[in-house]
XYZ file of C-alpha atoms in Angstrom:
450
model
C 98.776 45.240 158.509
C 98.166 42.025 156.801
C 95.969 39.069 157.906
C 98.572 36.938 159.509
C 100.010 39.789 161.593
C 96.467 40.676 162.761
C 95.951 37.099 163.705
C 99.362 37.056 165.490
C 98.666 40.258 167.374
C 95.255 38.854 168.372
C 96.706 35.519 169.611
C 99.521 37.237 171.565
C 97.017 39.712 173.068
C 94.918 36.678 174.224
C 97.791 35.119 175.768
C 98.598 38.307 177.582
C 95.160 38.510 178.923
C 94.659 34.896 179.778
C 98.056 34.276 181.295
C 97.838 36.484 184.448
C 94.477 34.910 185.201
C 95.991 31.411 184.872
C 98.937 32.627 186.924
C 96.719 33.855 189.717
C 94.828 30.391 189.720
C 98.126 28.413 189.646
C 99.424 30.677 192.570
C 96.388 30.236 194.632
C 96.407 26.484 194.117
C 100.292 26.052 194.898
C 100.027 28.203 197.724
C 97.101 26.371 199.283
C 98.847 22.895 198.489
C 102.087 24.050 200.187
C 100.306 25.324 203.370
C 97.968 22.306 203.498
C 100.946 19.885 203.121
C 103.113 21.642 205.870
C 100.131 21.920 208.230
C 99.323 18.168 207.896
C 102.977 17.309 208.455
C 103.098 19.278 211.678
C 99.825 17.791 212.883
C 101.329 14.434 212.326
C 104.297 15.151 214.178
C 102.220 16.501 217.151
C 100.260 13.255 216.994
C 103.335 11.283 217.145
C 104.539 13.108 220.265
C 101.173 12.642 221.914
C 101.398 8.811 221.215
C 104.843 8.754 223.051
C 103.471 10.577 225.980
C 100.493 8.109 226.252
C 103.103 5.190 226.070
C 105.125 6.727 228.716
C 108.160 7.410 226.643
C 110.114 10.552 226.870
C 109.665 12.572 223.730
C 112.659 13.920 221.774
C 113.336 17.648 221.424
C 112.954 17.203 217.720
C 110.832 14.961 215.574
C 111.442 14.363 211.957
C 113.807 17.357 211.977
C 111.153 19.689 213.527
C 111.584 21.330 216.845
C 108.980 20.226 219.521
C 107.745 22.178 222.526
C 105.852 20.358 225.123
C 104.045 21.906 228.071
C 101.197 21.717 230.400
C 97.938 23.506 229.367
C 96.442 25.558 232.111
C 93.410 26.993 230.346
C 89.825 26.340 231.202
C 88.536 25.156 227.877
C 90.341 22.631 225.807
C 90.441 23.400 222.060
C 88.903 20.478 220.186
C 91.027 21.068 217.093
C 94.741 21.934 216.580
C 95.499 25.708 216.534
C 97.347 26.889 213.384
C 99.207 30.091 213.049
C 100.761 31.663 209.945
C 103.509 34.249 210.400
C 105.711 35.902 207.751
C 108.911 36.714 209.295
C 110.616 40.245 208.902
C 113.497 39.633 211.521
C 116.896 40.424 210.287
C 118.282 37.134 211.620
C 115.882 35.029 209.792
C 115.487 34.865 206.030
C 112.747 36.927 204.701
C 111.964 34.687 201.903
C 110.117 32.176 204.427
C 106.908 32.062 206.274
C 106.482 30.233 209.638
C 103.646 27.822 210.301
C 102.879 26.926 214.118
C 100.650 24.078 215.011
C 99.395 23.623 218.666
C 97.774 20.314 219.596
C 96.332 19.355 222.820
C 96.037 16.043 224.581
C 94.778 14.921 228.075
C 96.935 12.036 229.527
C 96.699 10.798 233.137
C 94.578 13.695 234.142
C 97.121 16.166 232.649
C 96.545 18.240 229.640
C 99.505 18.718 227.476
C 100.251 21.454 224.879
C 102.520 20.222 222.125
C 103.704 22.815 219.608
C 105.742 22.186 216.448
C 106.532 24.701 213.631
C 108.129 24.801 210.225
C 109.033 27.176 207.423
C 107.735 27.330 203.850
C 108.503 29.624 200.897
C 107.103 33.128 201.088
C 104.252 34.000 198.661
C 106.217 36.784 196.969
C 108.874 34.287 196.202
C 106.386 31.971 194.318
C 105.016 35.169 192.533
C 108.500 36.163 191.436
C 109.192 32.743 189.958
C 105.844 32.735 188.196
C 106.546 36.045 186.798
C 109.903 35.025 185.449
C 108.306 32.090 183.911
C 105.447 34.347 182.370
C 108.013 36.687 180.786
C 109.940 33.649 179.270
C 106.682 32.185 178.119
C 105.445 35.281 176.397
C 108.844 35.661 174.684
C 108.788 32.166 173.622
C 105.222 32.357 172.362
C 105.711 35.515 170.537
C 108.993 34.346 168.811
C 107.313 30.905 167.675
C 104.015 32.700 166.483
C 106.119 35.201 164.296
C 108.213 32.496 162.919
C 105.294 30.069 162.179
C 103.268 33.042 160.763
C 105.986 33.719 158.100
C 106.121 30.029 157.354
C 102.394 29.894 157.001
C 102.294 32.883 154.699
C 104.912 31.443 152.576
C 103.532 28.042 152.187
C 99.814 27.682 153.138
C 98.783 31.164 152.061
C 100.673 30.841 148.747
C 97.639 30.302 146.467
C 95.764 33.144 148.080
C 98.908 35.470 147.355
C 99.086 34.030 143.769
C 95.420 34.654 143.225
C 95.779 38.357 144.380
C 98.633 38.805 142.014
C 96.699 37.274 139.213
C 93.728 39.527 139.844
C 96.023 42.624 139.749
C 97.343 41.649 136.414
C 94.131 40.568 135.025
C 92.834 42.487 132.045
C 89.631 42.134 129.907
C 91.435 43.325 126.867
C 94.042 40.691 126.889
C 91.324 38.053 126.843
C 93.328 35.754 128.931
C 91.490 33.491 131.546
C 92.622 33.491 135.019
C 95.316 30.748 135.917
C 95.174 29.979 139.698
C 97.372 27.510 141.705
C 95.660 24.154 142.734
C 95.142 23.947 146.564
C 94.049 21.530 148.949
C 92.578 24.111 151.463
C 88.667 24.148 151.238
C 88.189 27.852 151.684
C 91.046 28.640 148.973
C 89.247 26.183 146.605
C 85.994 28.064 146.947
C 87.717 31.428 146.549
C 89.557 30.206 143.179
C 86.229 28.685 141.804
C 84.620 32.067 142.482
C 87.278 34.138 140.921
C 87.431 32.023 137.844
C 83.753 31.967 137.524
C 83.601 35.758 137.882
C 86.556 36.652 135.428
C 85.371 34.259 132.857
C 81.827 35.847 132.934
C 83.593 39.218 132.747
C 85.362 38.116 129.686
C 82.041 36.818 128.117
C 80.125 39.995 128.917
C 83.043 42.068 127.441
C 83.034 40.087 124.348
C 79.241 40.356 124.029
C 79.278 44.107 124.744
C 82.041 44.752 122.218
C 80.411 42.501 119.575
C 77.123 44.431 120.162
C 78.740 47.946 119.867
C 80.634 46.823 116.612
C 77.342 45.456 115.262
C 75.560 48.484 116.304
C 77.843 50.783 114.715
C 77.656 48.814 111.359
C 74.056 48.169 111.375
C 72.983 51.617 112.288
C 75.261 53.486 110.093
C 74.241 51.561 107.067
C 70.487 52.445 106.916
C 71.411 55.972 108.051
C 73.640 56.301 104.904
C 70.907 54.909 102.718
C 68.463 57.480 104.082
C 71.019 60.193 103.470
C 71.486 59.269 99.927
C 67.807 58.905 99.279
C 67.288 62.448 100.772
C 70.056 63.830 98.597
C 68.332 62.211 95.505
C 64.908 63.564 96.657
C 66.569 67.076 97.041
C 67.463 67.001 93.407
C 63.935 66.532 92.314
C 61.441 69.274 91.827
C 60.141 70.121 95.326
C 58.420 73.096 96.848
C 59.524 75.218 99.791
C 57.405 73.384 102.362
C 59.047 70.084 101.226
C 62.517 71.637 101.207
C 61.926 72.605 104.851
C 60.933 69.115 105.900
C 63.799 67.626 104.036
C 66.190 69.913 105.874
C 64.676 68.820 109.179
C 65.063 65.179 108.279
C 68.710 65.801 107.340
C 69.424 67.509 110.569
C 67.806 64.888 112.534
C 69.808 62.186 110.676
C 73.006 64.024 111.342
C 72.154 64.211 115.024
C 71.321 60.447 115.113
C 74.560 59.723 113.429
C 76.550 61.801 116.003
C 74.664 60.256 118.822
C 75.542 56.771 117.571
C 79.171 57.593 117.167
C 79.385 59.060 120.567
C 77.790 56.333 122.265
C 80.021 53.710 120.619
C 83.019 55.925 121.609
C 81.809 55.980 125.296
C 81.543 52.188 125.143
C 85.116 51.912 123.844
C 86.268 54.282 126.499
C 84.343 52.238 129.350
C 86.244 49.110 127.848
C 89.608 50.834 127.935
C 90.270 50.288 124.291
C 92.671 53.234 124.035
C 95.743 52.106 125.999
C 98.916 54.056 125.729
C 102.473 54.157 127.134
C 103.974 56.939 125.279
C 103.667 60.790 125.940
C 101.998 62.824 123.365
C 103.149 66.446 122.451
C 99.951 67.930 123.535
C 100.699 71.455 122.648
C 100.954 70.408 118.935
C 97.644 68.634 118.896
C 95.998 71.530 120.522
C 97.338 73.794 117.916
C 96.092 71.547 115.144
C 92.613 71.526 116.792
C 92.581 75.263 116.716
C 93.328 75.373 113.066
C 90.364 73.012 112.450
C 87.875 75.261 114.198
C 89.252 78.473 112.675
C 86.325 78.865 110.219
C 83.896 78.370 113.083
C 85.687 81.053 115.076
C 85.582 83.634 112.207
C 81.934 82.698 111.378
C 80.724 83.716 114.882
C 83.218 86.521 115.186
C 84.832 84.849 118.315
C 88.128 86.383 119.703
C 90.608 83.798 120.834
C 93.476 84.184 123.116
C 95.910 81.538 123.562
C 98.703 81.107 126.249
C 100.937 77.841 126.118
C 104.002 76.772 127.666
C 106.729 75.043 125.606
C 106.879 71.163 125.002
C 103.940 70.137 126.967
C 103.818 66.332 126.973
C 100.814 64.332 128.248
C 100.348 60.648 128.466
C 97.192 60.009 126.430
C 96.271 58.309 123.192
C 96.445 60.483 120.098
C 92.970 59.820 118.937
C 91.622 60.664 122.618
C 93.650 63.896 122.561
C 92.014 64.977 119.471
C 88.470 64.017 120.558
C 89.020 65.638 123.835
C 90.082 68.942 122.314
C 87.614 68.891 119.658
C 84.700 68.395 121.944
C 85.970 71.210 124.289
C 86.431 73.581 121.449
C 83.129 72.888 119.774
C 81.462 73.174 123.197
C 83.102 76.516 123.750
C 82.122 77.881 120.335
C 78.606 76.504 120.199
C 77.593 78.010 123.666
C 79.432 81.099 123.093
C 77.911 84.659 122.301
C 78.053 86.325 119.049
C 81.202 88.326 118.886
C 82.295 86.531 122.285
C 85.688 85.431 123.701
C 87.511 82.239 124.232
C 90.656 82.093 126.298
C 93.067 79.025 126.342
C 95.757 78.209 128.876
C 97.987 75.226 128.509
C 100.794 74.459 131.052
C 102.609 71.188 131.997
C 100.043 70.788 134.879
C 96.644 71.520 133.321
C 94.652 72.629 130.293
C 92.034 75.450 130.674
C 89.452 76.630 128.163
C 87.274 79.698 129.071
C 84.546 81.205 127.060
C 81.747 83.794 127.536
C 78.177 82.590 127.433
C 74.842 82.680 129.061
C 74.621 81.344 132.748
C 73.927 77.299 132.858
C 70.376 76.262 133.815
C 71.697 73.356 135.827
C 74.737 72.762 138.125
C 77.853 72.897 136.082
C 79.190 69.337 137.267
C 75.887 67.799 136.164
C 76.670 68.754 132.676
C 79.263 65.979 132.558
C 76.357 63.562 132.787
C 74.976 61.813 129.682
C 72.180 63.770 127.719
C 72.449 66.571 130.267
C 72.603 69.878 128.458
C 71.433 73.452 128.627
C 68.308 74.428 126.510
C 70.106 77.253 124.993
C 71.533 75.153 122.178
C 69.168 72.513 120.529
C 72.105 71.419 118.215
C 73.923 69.701 121.110
C 73.266 66.077 121.657
C 74.472 66.210 125.284
C 77.318 63.876 124.974
C 80.240 65.986 124.368
C 81.104 66.677 128.004
C 80.429 63.063 128.819
C 82.878 61.895 126.542
C 85.371 64.610 127.905
C 84.799 63.337 131.300
C 85.092 59.710 130.369
C 88.509 60.346 128.531
C 89.669 62.100 131.741
C 88.786 59.212 133.879
C 90.385 56.804 131.493
C 93.681 58.769 131.578
C 93.448 59.624 135.380
C 93.012 63.298 134.851
C 90.840 65.634 136.983
C 88.193 67.801 135.237
C 86.342 70.744 136.712
C 83.603 72.960 135.284
C 82.984 76.413 136.796
C 80.948 79.453 135.909
C 81.689 83.053 137.223
C 81.005 86.484 135.772
C 79.589 85.311 132.538
C 82.683 82.925 131.803
C 82.458 79.151 131.527
C 85.622 77.653 132.531
C 86.637 73.935 132.032
C 90.128 72.877 133.513
C 91.641 69.511 133.031
C 94.365 68.728 135.490
C 96.980 66.227 134.047
C 97.996 65.099 137.649
C 94.878 63.891 139.404
C 96.483 65.048 142.783
C 96.556 68.740 141.749
C 92.840 69.674 141.997
C 93.531 73.297 143.070
C 93.952 76.449 141.376
C 97.280 76.587 139.631
C 99.032 79.983 138.763
C 99.516 80.721 134.975
C 103.071 80.443 134.257
C 104.885 83.284 132.778
C 106.825 81.058 130.537
C 105.189 81.225 126.973
C 106.028 79.511 123.755
C 106.941 81.503 120.774
C 103.390 81.425 119.302
C 101.703 82.510 122.498
C 99.214 85.327 122.882
C 98.030 85.119 119.324
C 94.801 86.762 118.725
C 92.474 84.735 116.347
C 90.097 86.823 114.210
C 90.692 86.258 110.582
C 91.103 82.820 109.150
C 94.442 83.654 107.527
C 96.105 84.375 110.995
C 95.048 80.948 112.213
C 96.725 79.260 109.167
C 99.799 81.286 109.639
C 99.826 80.191 113.210
C 99.619 76.638 112.286
C 102.657 76.741 110.148
């Protein structure tokens, strides 16, 4: 429910709560005024008749259209004030929509005490209430109609700058480097909102530009000295060195390689966070996966790993080609690096998910924590602890769901292409022509790629 509808509902609810109270107050006031007016009128009529009697005139049977009754009072104590009686008539011969008011006045004239009575009819209480209820219904209908109509007008004209700002924010993208353009408004609150949004988005653009420039400079500035160190080590290795120096140079070389990989991985994560890999086209994922397997054929043969692959035909996924290659490369290298000598790898690719399973030692930390940066098992010192972080980030950028599980000596990473399908999917029996190929020698991998 939008803001105006909520305000309208609240306003109508207040009207519904306040109106019955105001109706009761109005009814009490009207009823009291009518009773008081009619009573005073009857008292005045009785006083007029008393004046006629005191003057010796014969009073009429009716006065001011009201019937008069005159008689002698035989009571012991003369009432000091006129007596007033209210009677709601229920007789069939009399209208039930009226109530009778009877006023008895007493006067002593020439040693005689007279009782003068007059009466009149007023509208019954339920008639007043019925009339007010009808007015209440029409009042609520009228207010509701006017509120709904004015709310739409208000939304269209007065809230136009607010809706425009929302639409601009939804279309705002840091990568486009376009500043927010908002409609001018005379409303004080909307002015403050527009100023805040412009300040916030301008700051975001500046921060994005700074981070991007830093990542680009870091990539260039760090890679350059690393390349120089690498070349110097290679020159040094060509000179006459002893065994101890050769071991030290090898350690230095490994550290430089690891530092270079960390640098490239962190820069890639920065680019992923900045969404620098947009794509609108679908990629034939099964082809990219097949090419990635060919690249790691030597690694599989070197570690004597058996690979079983099951793949559906024509699997298309909406992902940038570069990210697809990085994703598969990281998953395969992770499955090989953390596998056992002579272990196994199983790959399942369907239109809904990609799953890679590998044998290995149990993890020393919860599997989902391995997606964090620099979080790794101590069983492989070669790992820099960013591979699965990159996998996780790529999945988030492309709205994929990723799950890591370990059971019965098998590590299992599943990527669901549809984020709403985070459940166990049954493996389809529909398999492409190259399915169920066993990778042991390198030659078979090459033939598979063809």
